[in-house]
Amino acid sequence: MFAIVWSGPSRAQETGKRRSAAELMDVLMWNREPVGGPFILTDQTGRQRTDTGFRGKLVLVYFGFTFCPDICPTDLQEIARAIDKLGPAGEQIQPIFITLDPERDTAEHLAGYVPLFHPRLIGLTGSAQAVRQAADAYKVFYEKVETGKGEYTVDHTAYVYLMDRSGRYLGFFPPNTSAERMLTIIRPHLDMP
Ligand code: NI
């Protein structure tokens, strides 16, 4: 049920006092610390968004970056598929993509990316510090890894977080969770007619 997976090169270098991927995994796995919290970021239209703006919806939060070749697109597709499978009840869910690569993932860049997955997917970016703060709150490990010639990729944990209507953390799905599997967990939280 749980998987230790992050996309990009697997050999991340530990930096300074940052917590390691393994440590953050441990925190999440055993619910050792609260997950989630306040953030102030900018969406793909340039509008400022905070966590409190999503109250009243079930929120699926995903951290990644648009240049991610593999895991991010797959997981975002499954999130979108889960929402669409619900039909009108899917409106109760707000999907959010928070970039871990704000340097390249500007609001403008996100505007060309998020609609590829779902018309209601919100892409969020911000300053390096604002993104780091949001990622820390969700116990997300990420790290820039140089790939040569001035290029880089971003090593990152890839979980889908489910938050309730009051912003409280309900749990996470590991990478590569299917839409069907997500729905078995999400359905009991939906108001069904
Ligand atoms: Ni990724």
PDB file of C-alpha atoms and ligand atoms in Angstrom:
ATOM      1  CA  MET A   1       0.000   0.000   0.000  1.00  0.00           C
ATOM      2  CA  PHE A   2       2.853   2.368   0.695  1.00  0.00           C
ATOM      3  CA  ALA A   3       5.655   2.940  -1.750  1.00  0.00           C
ATOM      4  CA  ILE A   4       8.939   4.721  -1.368  1.00  0.00           C
ATOM      5  CA  VAL A   5       9.115   6.416  -4.718  1.00  0.00           C
ATOM      6  CA  TRP A   6      10.138   9.783  -5.969  1.00  0.00           C
ATOM      7  CA  SER A   7      10.603  10.833  -9.520  1.00  0.00           C
ATOM      8  CA  GLY A   8      13.829  11.936 -11.126  1.00  0.00           C
ATOM      9  CA  PRO A   9      17.290  10.596 -10.343  1.00  0.00           C
ATOM     10  CA  SER A  10      17.202   8.410  -7.280  1.00  0.00           C
ATOM     11  CA  ARG A  11      20.446   9.551  -5.736  1.00  0.00           C
ATOM     12  CA  ALA A  12      19.567  12.769  -4.006  1.00  0.00           C
ATOM     13  CA  GLN A  13      22.285  14.627  -2.192  1.00  0.00           C
ATOM     14  CA  GLU A  14      21.425  15.699   1.298  1.00  0.00           C
ATOM     15  CA  THR A  15      21.612  19.404   1.739  1.00  0.00           C
ATOM     16  CA  GLY A  16      22.399  21.165   4.966  1.00  0.00           C
ATOM     17  CA  LYS A  17      19.797  20.817   7.674  1.00  0.00           C
ATOM     18  CA  ARG A  18      17.018  19.744   5.319  1.00  0.00           C
ATOM     19  CA  ARG A  19      15.229  16.624   6.374  1.00  0.00           C
ATOM     20  CA  SER A  20      15.915  13.600   4.223  1.00  0.00           C
ATOM     21  CA  ALA A  21      13.342  11.881   2.026  1.00  0.00           C
ATOM     22  CA  ALA A  22      13.462   8.893   4.371  1.00  0.00           C
ATOM     23  CA  GLU A  23      12.805  11.010   7.439  1.00  0.00           C
ATOM     24  CA  LEU A  24       9.847  12.777   5.838  1.00  0.00           C
ATOM     25  CA  MET A  25       8.500   9.441   4.635  1.00  0.00           C
ATOM     26  CA  ASP A  26       8.648   8.158   8.179  1.00  0.00           C
ATOM     27  CA  VAL A  27       6.788  11.208   9.465  1.00  0.00           C
ATOM     28  CA  LEU A  28       4.007  10.743   6.920  1.00  0.00           C
ATOM     29  CA  MET A  29       3.766   6.998   7.163  1.00  0.00           C
ATOM     30  CA  TRP A  30       3.260   6.981  10.909  1.00  0.00           C
ATOM     31  CA  ASN A  31       1.433  10.278  11.204  1.00  0.00           C
ATOM     32  CA  ARG A  32       4.095  11.625  13.529  1.00  0.00           C
ATOM     33  CA  GLU A  33       3.368  15.275  12.806  1.00  0.00           C
ATOM     34  CA  PRO A  34       0.497  17.351  11.456  1.00  0.00           C
ATOM     35  CA  VAL A  35       0.290  17.547   7.662  1.00  0.00           C
ATOM     36  CA  GLY A  36      -0.807  20.606   5.728  1.00  0.00           C
ATOM     37  CA  GLY A  37      -1.119  24.173   6.844  1.00  0.00           C
ATOM     38  CA  PRO A  38      -1.329  27.746   5.683  1.00  0.00           C
ATOM     39  CA  PHE A  39       0.104  28.823   2.345  1.00  0.00           C
ATOM     40  CA  ILE A  40       0.013  31.912   0.189  1.00  0.00           C
ATOM     41  CA  LEU A  41       0.759  31.171  -3.455  1.00  0.00           C
ATOM     42  CA  THR A  42      -0.133  32.429  -6.914  1.00  0.00           C
ATOM     43  CA  ASP A  43      -2.344  30.521  -9.329  1.00  0.00           C
ATOM     44  CA  GLN A  44      -1.956  30.129 -13.085  1.00  0.00           C
ATOM     45  CA  THR A  45      -3.986  33.277 -13.697  1.00  0.00           C
ATOM     46  CA  GLY A  46      -1.735  35.351 -11.447  1.00  0.00           C
ATOM     47  CA  ARG A  47      -4.262  35.468  -8.626  1.00  0.00           C
ATOM     48  CA  GLN A  48      -3.137  35.047  -5.019  1.00  0.00           C
ATOM     49  CA  ARG A  49      -4.491  31.930  -3.338  1.00  0.00           C
ATOM     50  CA  THR A  50      -4.427  30.765   0.245  1.00  0.00           C
ATOM     51  CA  ASP A  51      -5.355  27.456   1.845  1.00  0.00           C
ATOM     52  CA  THR A  52      -8.419  29.017   3.456  1.00  0.00           C
ATOM     53  CA  GLY A  53      -9.830  29.852   0.030  1.00  0.00           C
ATOM     54  CA  PHE A  54     -10.506  26.157  -0.531  1.00  0.00           C
ATOM     55  CA  ARG A  55     -12.645  25.529   2.531  1.00  0.00           C
ATOM     56  CA  GLY A  56     -15.889  23.741   1.766  1.00  0.00           C
ATOM     57  CA  LYS A  57     -14.274  21.473  -0.818  1.00  0.00           C
ATOM     58  CA  LEU A  58     -12.440  18.215  -0.531  1.00  0.00           C
ATOM     59  CA  VAL A  59      -8.979  19.065  -1.796  1.00  0.00           C
ATOM     60  CA  LEU A  60      -6.511  16.827  -3.585  1.00  0.00           C
ATOM     61  CA  VAL A  61      -3.065  18.393  -3.299  1.00  0.00           C
ATOM     62  CA  TYR A  62      -0.201  17.277  -5.484  1.00  0.00           C
ATOM     63  CA  PHE A  63       3.356  18.603  -5.492  1.00  0.00           C
ATOM     64  CA  GLY A  64       5.510  18.231  -8.594  1.00  0.00           C
ATOM     65  CA  PHE A  65       6.951  20.172 -11.487  1.00  0.00           C
ATOM     66  CA  THR A  66       5.884  20.566 -15.078  1.00  0.00           C
ATOM     67  CA  PHE A  67       9.133  19.323 -16.575  1.00  0.00           C
ATOM     68  CA  CYS A  68       8.724  16.040 -14.704  1.00  0.00           C
ATOM     69  CA  PRO A  69       8.834  13.423 -17.424  1.00  0.00           C
ATOM     70  CA  ASP A  70       7.006  10.614 -15.794  1.00  0.00           C
ATOM     71  CA  ILE A  71       5.438  10.423 -12.350  1.00  0.00           C
ATOM     72  CA  CYS A  72       3.782  13.841 -12.195  1.00  0.00           C
ATOM     73  CA  PRO A  73       1.826  13.548 -15.447  1.00  0.00           C
ATOM     74  CA  THR A  74       0.672  10.047 -14.574  1.00  0.00           C
ATOM     75  CA  ASP A  75      -0.553  11.010 -11.134  1.00  0.00           C
ATOM     76  CA  LEU A  76      -2.244  14.174 -12.404  1.00  0.00           C
ATOM     77  CA  GLN A  77      -4.046  12.123 -15.032  1.00  0.00           C
ATOM     78  CA  GLU A  78      -5.347   9.763 -12.382  1.00  0.00           C
ATOM     79  CA  ILE A  79      -6.519  12.639 -10.195  1.00  0.00           C
ATOM     80  CA  ALA A  80      -8.411  14.075 -13.168  1.00  0.00           C
ATOM     81  CA  ARG A  81      -9.865  10.698 -14.055  1.00  0.00           C
ATOM     82  CA  ALA A  82     -11.060  10.146 -10.485  1.00  0.00           C
ATOM     83  CA  ILE A  83     -12.872  13.487 -10.492  1.00  0.00           C
ATOM     84  CA  ASP A  84     -14.458  12.894 -13.886  1.00  0.00           C
ATOM     85  CA  LYS A  85     -15.653   9.437 -12.927  1.00  0.00           C
ATOM     86  CA  LEU A  86     -17.769  11.022 -10.204  1.00  0.00           C
ATOM     87  CA  GLY A  87     -19.763  13.128 -12.635  1.00  0.00           C
ATOM     88  CA  PRO A  88     -21.454  16.115 -10.948  1.00  0.00           C
ATOM     89  CA  ALA A  89     -20.332  14.920  -7.497  1.00  0.00           C
ATOM     90  CA  GLY A  90     -16.771  15.530  -8.688  1.00  0.00           C
ATOM     91  CA  GLU A  91     -17.464  19.248  -8.263  1.00  0.00           C
ATOM     92  CA  GLN A  92     -17.026  18.700  -4.534  1.00  0.00           C
ATOM     93  CA  ILE A  93     -13.348  18.042  -5.134  1.00  0.00           C
ATOM     94  CA  GLN A  94     -10.763  20.726  -5.855  1.00  0.00           C
ATOM     95  CA  PRO A  95      -7.551  19.424  -7.417  1.00  0.00           C
ATOM     96  CA  ILE A  96      -4.412  21.510  -6.771  1.00  0.00           C
ATOM     97  CA  PHE A  97      -0.962  21.192  -8.288  1.00  0.00           C
ATOM     98  CA  ILE A  98       1.808  22.978  -6.379  1.00  0.00           C
ATOM     99  CA  THR A  99       5.052  23.321  -8.268  1.00  0.00           C
ATOM    100  CA  LEU A 100       8.366  22.464  -6.658  1.00  0.00           C
ATOM    101  CA  ASP A 101      10.176  24.279  -9.453  1.00  0.00           C
ATOM    102  CA  PRO A 102       8.968  27.887  -9.184  1.00  0.00           C
ATOM    103  CA  GLU A 103      11.999  29.066 -11.136  1.00  0.00           C
ATOM    104  CA  ARG A 104      10.677  27.546 -14.356  1.00  0.00           C
ATOM    105  CA  ASP A 105       7.041  27.040 -13.408  1.00  0.00           C
ATOM    106  CA  THR A 106       5.821  30.596 -13.495  1.00  0.00           C
ATOM    107  CA  ALA A 107       2.102  31.352 -13.378  1.00  0.00           C
ATOM    108  CA  GLU A 108       2.212  31.814 -17.128  1.00  0.00           C
ATOM    109  CA  HIS A 109       3.896  28.488 -17.639  1.00  0.00           C
ATOM    110  CA  LEU A 110       1.415  26.746 -15.352  1.00  0.00           C
ATOM    111  CA  ALA A 111      -1.406  28.270 -17.398  1.00  0.00           C
ATOM    112  CA  GLY A 112      -0.279  26.177 -20.333  1.00  0.00           C
ATOM    113  CA  TYR A 113       0.121  23.047 -18.247  1.00  0.00           C
ATOM    114  CA  VAL A 114      -2.730  22.492 -15.801  1.00  0.00           C
ATOM    115  CA  PRO A 115      -5.549  22.536 -18.399  1.00  0.00           C
ATOM    116  CA  LEU A 116      -3.868  19.600 -20.128  1.00  0.00           C
ATOM    117  CA  PHE A 117      -5.038  17.477 -17.207  1.00  0.00           C
ATOM    118  CA  HIS A 118      -8.293  18.933 -15.949  1.00  0.00           C
ATOM    119  CA  PRO A 119     -10.207  22.171 -16.587  1.00  0.00           C
ATOM    120  CA  ARG A 120     -10.561  22.759 -12.846  1.00  0.00           C
ATOM    121  CA  LEU A 121      -6.993  21.878 -11.868  1.00  0.00           C
ATOM    122  CA  ILE A 122      -5.407  24.859 -10.139  1.00  0.00           C
ATOM    123  CA  GLY A 123      -1.662  25.316 -10.517  1.00  0.00           C
ATOM    124  CA  LEU A 124       0.170  27.174  -7.763  1.00  0.00           C
ATOM    125  CA  THR A 125       3.586  28.770  -7.725  1.00  0.00           C
ATOM    126  CA  GLY A 126       5.375  31.440  -5.731  1.00  0.00           C
ATOM    127  CA  SER A 127       8.722  32.497  -4.371  1.00  0.00           C
ATOM    128  CA  ALA A 128      11.246  29.771  -3.581  1.00  0.00           C
ATOM    129  CA  GLN A 129      10.588  30.471   0.075  1.00  0.00           C
ATOM    130  CA  ALA A 130       6.792  30.277  -0.215  1.00  0.00           C
ATOM    131  CA  VAL A 131       7.021  26.995  -2.088  1.00  0.00           C
ATOM    132  CA  ARG A 132       9.472  25.590   0.460  1.00  0.00           C
ATOM    133  CA  GLN A 133       7.124  26.552   3.263  1.00  0.00           C
ATOM    134  CA  ALA A 134       4.151  24.825   1.628  1.00  0.00           C
ATOM    135  CA  ALA A 135       6.214  21.713   0.874  1.00  0.00           C
ATOM    136  CA  ASP A 136       7.529  21.555   4.433  1.00  0.00           C
ATOM    137  CA  ALA A 137       3.989  21.734   5.769  1.00  0.00           C
ATOM    138  CA  TYR A 138       3.068  18.705   3.670  1.00  0.00           C
ATOM    139  CA  LYS A 139       6.330  16.895   4.495  1.00  0.00           C
ATOM    140  CA  VAL A 140       7.337  16.910   0.842  1.00  0.00           C
ATOM    141  CA  PHE A 141      10.961  16.175   0.048  1.00  0.00           C
ATOM    142  CA  TYR A 142      12.343  17.930  -3.015  1.00  0.00           C
ATOM    143  CA  GLU A 143      15.711  18.953  -4.236  1.00  0.00           C
ATOM    144  CA  LYS A 144      17.176  20.439  -7.363  1.00  0.00           C
ATOM    145  CA  VAL A 145      19.626  18.092  -9.073  1.00  0.00           C
ATOM    146  CA  GLU A 146      22.002  19.418 -11.707  1.00  0.00           C
ATOM    147  CA  THR A 147      22.038  17.315 -14.849  1.00  0.00           C
ATOM    148  CA  GLY A 148      24.844  19.199 -16.619  1.00  0.00           C
ATOM    149  CA  LYS A 149      25.017  22.011 -19.162  1.00  0.00           C
ATOM    150  CA  GLY A 150      23.228  24.269 -16.704  1.00  0.00           C
ATOM    151  CA  GLU A 151      20.153  22.080 -16.725  1.00  0.00           C
ATOM    152  CA  TYR A 152      18.478  20.475 -13.759  1.00  0.00           C
ATOM    153  CA  THR A 153      15.710  18.232 -12.651  1.00  0.00           C
ATOM    154  CA  VAL A 154      13.877  18.090  -9.339  1.00  0.00           C
ATOM    155  CA  ASP A 155      13.913  15.026  -7.137  1.00  0.00           C
ATOM    156  CA  HIS A 156      10.680  14.912  -5.219  1.00  0.00           C
ATOM    157  CA  THR A 157       8.305  12.755  -3.251  1.00  0.00           C
ATOM    158  CA  ALA A 158       5.061  12.316  -5.134  1.00  0.00           C
ATOM    159  CA  TYR A 159       2.030  11.834  -2.931  1.00  0.00           C
ATOM    160  CA  VAL A 160      -1.532  12.886  -3.452  1.00  0.00           C
ATOM    161  CA  TYR A 161      -2.867  14.477  -0.268  1.00  0.00           C
ATOM    162  CA  LEU A 162      -6.530  14.405   0.586  1.00  0.00           C
ATOM    163  CA  MET A 163      -7.759  17.286   2.745  1.00  0.00           C
ATOM    164  CA  ASP A 164     -11.282  17.599   4.098  1.00  0.00           C
ATOM    165  CA  ARG A 165     -13.667  20.548   3.756  1.00  0.00           C
ATOM    166  CA  SER A 166     -12.159  22.305   6.753  1.00  0.00           C
ATOM    167  CA  GLY A 167      -8.595  21.904   5.491  1.00  0.00           C
ATOM    168  CA  ARG A 168      -7.837  19.002   7.794  1.00  0.00           C
ATOM    169  CA  TYR A 169      -5.525  16.289   6.504  1.00  0.00           C
ATOM    170  CA  LEU A 170      -7.222  12.945   5.854  1.00  0.00           C
ATOM    171  CA  GLY A 171      -4.374  10.960   4.330  1.00  0.00           C
ATOM    172  CA  PHE A 172      -2.204  10.445   1.305  1.00  0.00           C
ATOM    173  CA  PHE A 173      -2.100   8.226  -1.756  1.00  0.00           C
ATOM    174  CA  PRO A 174       1.264   6.883  -2.872  1.00  0.00           C
ATOM    175  CA  PRO A 175       2.560   7.549  -6.390  1.00  0.00           C
ATOM    176  CA  ASN A 176       0.847   5.618  -9.160  1.00  0.00           C
ATOM    177  CA  THR A 177      -2.415   5.180  -7.258  1.00  0.00           C
ATOM    178  CA  SER A 178      -5.206   4.528  -9.744  1.00  0.00           C
ATOM    179  CA  ALA A 179      -8.305   6.712  -9.978  1.00  0.00           C
ATOM    180  CA  GLU A 180     -10.426   3.752  -8.899  1.00  0.00           C
ATOM    181  CA  ARG A 181      -8.365   3.212  -5.768  1.00  0.00           C
ATOM    182  CA  MET A 182      -8.481   6.915  -4.878  1.00  0.00           C
ATOM    183  CA  LEU A 183     -12.255   6.820  -5.226  1.00  0.00           C
ATOM    184  CA  THR A 184     -12.677   3.991  -2.748  1.00  0.00           C
ATOM    185  CA  ILE A 185     -11.162   6.325  -0.153  1.00  0.00           C
ATOM    186  CA  ILE A 186     -12.751   9.564  -1.392  1.00  0.00           C
ATOM    187  CA  ARG A 187     -16.338   8.379  -1.933  1.00  0.00           C
ATOM    188  CA  PRO A 188     -17.305   8.109   1.750  1.00  0.00           C
ATOM    189  CA  HIS A 189     -16.410  11.808   2.126  1.00  0.00           C
ATOM    190  CA  LEU A 190     -18.721  12.963  -0.646  1.00  0.00           C
ATOM    191  CA  ASP A 191     -22.234  14.245  -0.188  1.00  0.00           C
ATOM    192  CA  MET A 192     -24.185  12.007  -2.491  1.00  0.00           C
ATOM    193  CA  PRO A 193     -27.774  12.835  -3.512  1.00  0.00           C
TER     194      PRO A 193
HETATM  195 NI    NI B   1       7.395  14.488 -10.753  1.00  0.00          NI
END
